[in-house]
Amino acid sequence: MIKKIKASQSEKVILLFLILLGFFVIASFVVIKDKCLFVKNHNPKKINFKNPENIAILNVPCGNVIIELYPNISPNAVIRFKTLIKSNAYDNVAFHRVIKNKLVQAGDLEFGEKNKLDYGKIGTGKSGLGTILSELDGEFKYTKGSVGLARTFKNDTEDSQFFITLQDEPLFEGEYTPVGKVIYGLQVLKKLKYLDNSEYVLRPDFINTFKMFN
Amino acid sequence: MRLFTVVLLAFVFIIPVKANTIYQLIKIPNLEIYELETQNKLKYFYASKPFRLGVQKNIVCFNSDRKILDQKYQLINKNLNRYSANFLKKINLKYIVLCENLSISEINTAGIPDNIMKTLILDVKFNENYFERVIHHEVFHVINDSYKSFFNEEEWIKFNNKNFTYAECSTCSKRLGLDTYKNTEGFLTEYSKSTASEDMAEVFSHLMLKIKKSKFDPILQKKITFIRNNILKIDNNFKF
């Protein structure tokens, strides 16, 4: 006959402690693993837009970034941006340059695509549509969430690469062609992968899709 | 080739992040914002630490006391406000860097213009007697660099007496005096005699400060007309 042994008070406490510890380990593993856990994902279909024809939806690993484009400020740049978005050119393209709390940059269609990523040349690629002229005369404040076209050292070299600012950047005014502003989902961009010691990201995050709302 | 790629990548990914917007824009380190909201959209920076520039790092400038900066900023801003935002855009000048004891290859200089980087570095401790004039002098170099074809040196040289020759460069001459001559004889200062472009800059800066001579000599009259006409070609609304 097997004798039943009652757990002592201290053994019960230890057991409870181990159960709680196990719970916290599993819970924290889930939280740490899922960087998107506390990020709100905005559903554009639930939002009423004033100018739906100028709304673009950038979908990245943690959700949607909803951008309003400003054709009245930079007409040619917005036409170029819309052309590339409508042709799905930005899908699966890397956020190759990410500076924590400062800006994220993507849109290298030549060397930034998921299956053709070229770390040696990323940031120098072209769209094949040619460059466009800088549009720097419109009144535009580079506040947090501003979207602009990247360029080389010289003006009038804008092509497909774009950046989104994560903080106010007044010095960008008159330097970079603006195309719009993030109206929802800036938090999503703060979760993109970055490196502490480099602006350029190894094994970067990618754009899932980039589409016009209408 | 593979090794080269690996080395290149290693190099790229170990470079520390320099998330300094000013450095990214004008490639001058150790600068901070002094003033961004100005009527003609000029952006003013100051050196928070000494900096070195150039391929040979031969351009040097030092940080200045806040009190001196504040004093000189008033003067610089007053003078540079005379240029409209439209004119500054045409000549490609946007950023003003304030620092002290500016030198190139250990030769002190009042300013260093760079129209490619849209920048003018100004020495806030330059000689008080000529400080305001020097600001316009340096602005002229930006204008000249942006509109070389308007300010044709060969045409300019023809205004001078046939037996006069300029030096090879502004620093290879001992003609450095900045006092305005009483008897001009074609030149406003001794420094005017160094090179054609310095001569033009001296004429322009004197025009900007409205230094009036009861009677300019005929050579100087021609030079003044040349500068005026070409500046008006750039911007018809320009006010001297």
CSV table of C-alpha atoms in Angstrom, one decimal, chain A residues 45-198:
chain,number,residue,atom,x,y,z
A,45,LYS,CA,-11.4,50.9,-44.3
A,46,LYS,CA,-12.7,52.1,-40.9
A,47,ILE,CA,-11.4,55.6,-41.5
A,48,ASN,CA,-13.1,58.4,-43.4
A,49,PHE,CA,-10.6,60.3,-45.5
A,50,LYS,CA,-11.1,63.8,-46.9
A,51,ASN,CA,-9.1,63.0,-50.0
A,52,PRO,CA,-9.2,59.3,-50.5
A,53,GLU,CA,-7.5,59.5,-53.9
A,54,ASN,CA,-4.4,60.8,-52.2
A,55,ILE,CA,-4.2,58.1,-49.5
A,56,ALA,CA,-1.6,55.4,-49.7
A,57,ILE,CA,-1.4,52.4,-47.4
A,58,LEU,CA,2.1,51.2,-46.6
A,59,ASN,CA,1.9,47.7,-45.0
A,60,VAL,CA,5.0,46.7,-43.0
A,61,PRO,CA,5.7,43.9,-40.5
A,62,CYS,CA,3.9,45.6,-37.6
A,63,GLY,CA,0.9,46.9,-39.6
A,64,ASN,CA,-0.3,49.7,-41.7
A,65,VAL,CA,1.1,53.2,-42.2
A,66,ILE,CA,-1.4,55.5,-43.7
A,67,ILE,CA,0.1,58.3,-45.8
A,68,GLU,CA,-1.7,61.4,-47.2
A,69,LEU,CA,0.0,62.6,-50.4
A,70,TYR,CA,0.3,66.3,-51.3
A,71,PRO,CA,0.0,66.8,-55.0
A,72,ASN,CA,-0.5,70.5,-54.6
A,73,ILE,CA,2.9,70.9,-53.0
A,74,SER,CA,5.0,68.5,-55.2
A,75,PRO,CA,2.9,67.5,-58.2
A,76,ASN,CA,5.6,65.7,-60.2
A,77,ALA,CA,7.0,63.9,-57.2
A,78,VAL,CA,3.5,62.7,-56.2
A,79,ILE,CA,2.8,61.5,-59.8
A,80,ARG,CA,6.1,59.5,-59.7
A,81,PHE,CA,5.2,58.1,-56.2
A,82,LYS,CA,1.7,57.1,-57.3
A,83,THR,CA,3.0,55.5,-60.5
A,84,LEU,CA,5.4,53.3,-58.6
A,85,ILE,CA,2.8,52.4,-55.9
A,86,LYS,CA,0.2,51.5,-58.5
A,87,SER,CA,2.6,49.2,-60.3
A,88,ASN,CA,3.4,47.4,-57.0
A,89,ALA,CA,7.0,48.3,-57.5
A,90,TYR,CA,7.6,48.9,-53.7
A,91,ASP,CA,6.3,45.5,-52.6
A,92,ASN,CA,9.0,43.4,-51.0
A,93,VAL,CA,11.5,46.2,-51.0
A,94,ALA,CA,13.8,46.7,-48.0
A,95,PHE,CA,13.9,49.5,-45.4
A,96,HIS,CA,17.7,49.6,-46.0
A,97,ARG,CA,18.4,52.7,-44.0
A,98,VAL,CA,16.9,53.1,-40.6
A,99,ILE,CA,18.2,55.5,-38.0
A,100,LYS,CA,16.5,55.0,-34.6
A,101,ASN,CA,14.0,57.7,-33.8
A,102,LYS,CA,15.2,59.7,-36.8
A,103,LEU,CA,14.1,58.3,-40.1
A,104,VAL,CA,13.5,55.2,-42.2
A,105,GLN,CA,14.3,54.9,-45.8
A,106,ALA,CA,13.2,52.5,-48.5
A,107,GLY,CA,12.5,52.3,-52.2
A,108,ASP,CA,15.7,51.0,-53.8
A,109,LEU,CA,13.9,49.0,-56.5
A,110,GLU,CA,17.1,47.8,-58.1
A,111,PHE,CA,19.2,46.5,-55.2
A,112,GLY,CA,16.6,46.4,-52.3
A,113,GLU,CA,14.2,43.7,-53.4
A,114,LYS,CA,13.8,40.8,-51.1
A,115,ASN,CA,15.2,38.1,-53.5
A,116,LYS,CA,17.8,40.4,-55.1
A,117,LEU,CA,19.2,42.2,-52.1
A,118,ASP,CA,22.6,43.5,-52.8
A,119,TYR,CA,24.2,44.9,-49.6
A,120,GLY,CA,27.2,46.3,-51.5
A,121,LYS,CA,25.0,48.5,-53.7
A,122,ILE,CA,21.8,49.1,-51.8
A,123,GLY,CA,20.8,52.8,-51.7
A,124,THR,CA,22.2,53.4,-55.2
A,125,GLY,CA,19.6,51.6,-57.2
A,126,LYS,CA,17.3,53.2,-59.8
A,127,SER,CA,13.7,52.6,-60.8
A,128,GLY,CA,14.3,52.7,-64.6
A,129,LEU,CA,11.9,55.6,-64.9
A,130,GLY,CA,14.7,58.2,-64.7
A,131,THR,CA,15.2,61.0,-62.2
A,132,ILE,CA,12.8,63.9,-61.6
A,133,LEU,CA,13.4,67.5,-60.7
A,134,SER,CA,13.4,68.5,-57.1
A,135,GLU,CA,10.3,70.4,-55.9
A,136,LEU,CA,11.5,72.6,-53.0
A,137,ASP,CA,9.4,75.7,-53.3
A,138,GLY,CA,6.2,74.7,-51.7
A,139,GLU,CA,5.4,75.5,-48.1
A,140,PHE,CA,6.0,72.3,-46.2
A,141,LYS,CA,7.1,71.7,-42.6
A,142,TYR,CA,9.2,68.6,-42.1
A,143,THR,CA,7.5,67.6,-38.9
A,144,LYS,CA,7.5,64.0,-37.5
A,145,GLY,CA,6.0,61.6,-40.0
A,146,SER,CA,6.9,63.6,-43.1
A,147,VAL,CA,7.5,61.7,-46.3
A,148,GLY,CA,10.1,62.9,-48.7
A,149,LEU,CA,11.9,61.7,-51.8
A,150,ALA,CA,15.6,60.8,-51.2
A,151,ARG,CA,18.2,62.0,-53.6
A,152,THR,CA,21.9,61.9,-54.2
A,153,PHE,CA,24.1,64.7,-53.1
A,154,LYS,CA,22.8,66.8,-56.0
A,155,ASN,CA,19.3,68.2,-56.5
A,156,ASP,CA,17.1,66.9,-59.4
A,157,THR,CA,18.2,63.3,-58.8
A,158,GLU,CA,15.0,62.1,-57.1
A,159,ASP,CA,13.8,58.7,-58.3
A,160,SER,CA,12.1,56.0,-56.3
A,161,GLN,CA,13.7,56.1,-52.9
A,162,PHE,CA,11.7,57.7,-50.1
A,163,PHE,CA,12.2,58.4,-46.4
A,164,ILE,CA,9.8,59.0,-43.5
A,165,THR,CA,11.0,61.2,-40.6
A,166,LEU,CA,10.4,59.9,-37.1
A,167,GLN,CA,11.2,63.3,-35.5
A,168,ASP,CA,10.9,66.9,-36.6
A,169,GLU,CA,13.5,67.8,-39.1
A,170,PRO,CA,13.4,71.5,-39.9
A,171,LEU,CA,16.7,71.4,-41.8
A,172,PHE,CA,15.1,69.2,-44.4
A,173,GLU,CA,12.9,72.1,-45.5
A,174,GLY,CA,14.0,73.3,-48.9
A,175,GLU,CA,16.4,70.4,-49.2
A,176,TYR,CA,14.3,67.4,-49.9
A,177,THR,CA,11.2,67.1,-52.1
A,178,PRO,CA,8.2,66.4,-49.8
A,179,VAL,CA,5.4,64.0,-51.0
A,180,GLY,CA,3.2,63.7,-48.0
A,181,LYS,CA,2.7,62.9,-44.3
A,182,VAL,CA,1.9,59.9,-42.2
A,183,ILE,CA,-1.6,60.4,-40.8
A,184,TYR,CA,-1.9,57.1,-38.9
A,185,GLY,CA,0.6,54.4,-37.9
A,186,LEU,CA,3.9,56.2,-37.3
A,187,GLN,CA,4.4,53.9,-34.3
A,188,VAL,CA,4.6,51.0,-36.7
A,189,LEU,CA,7.7,52.4,-38.3
A,190,LYS,CA,9.5,52.7,-35.0
A,191,LYS,CA,9.4,48.9,-34.8
A,192,LEU,CA,11.4,48.5,-38.0
A,193,LYS,CA,14.8,46.8,-37.6
A,194,TYR,CA,17.7,49.1,-37.0
A,195,LEU,CA,21.3,48.7,-35.9
A,196,ASP,CA,22.9,50.8,-33.2
A,197,ASN,CA,26.2,51.2,-35.0
A,198,SER,CA,25.1,51.6,-38.6
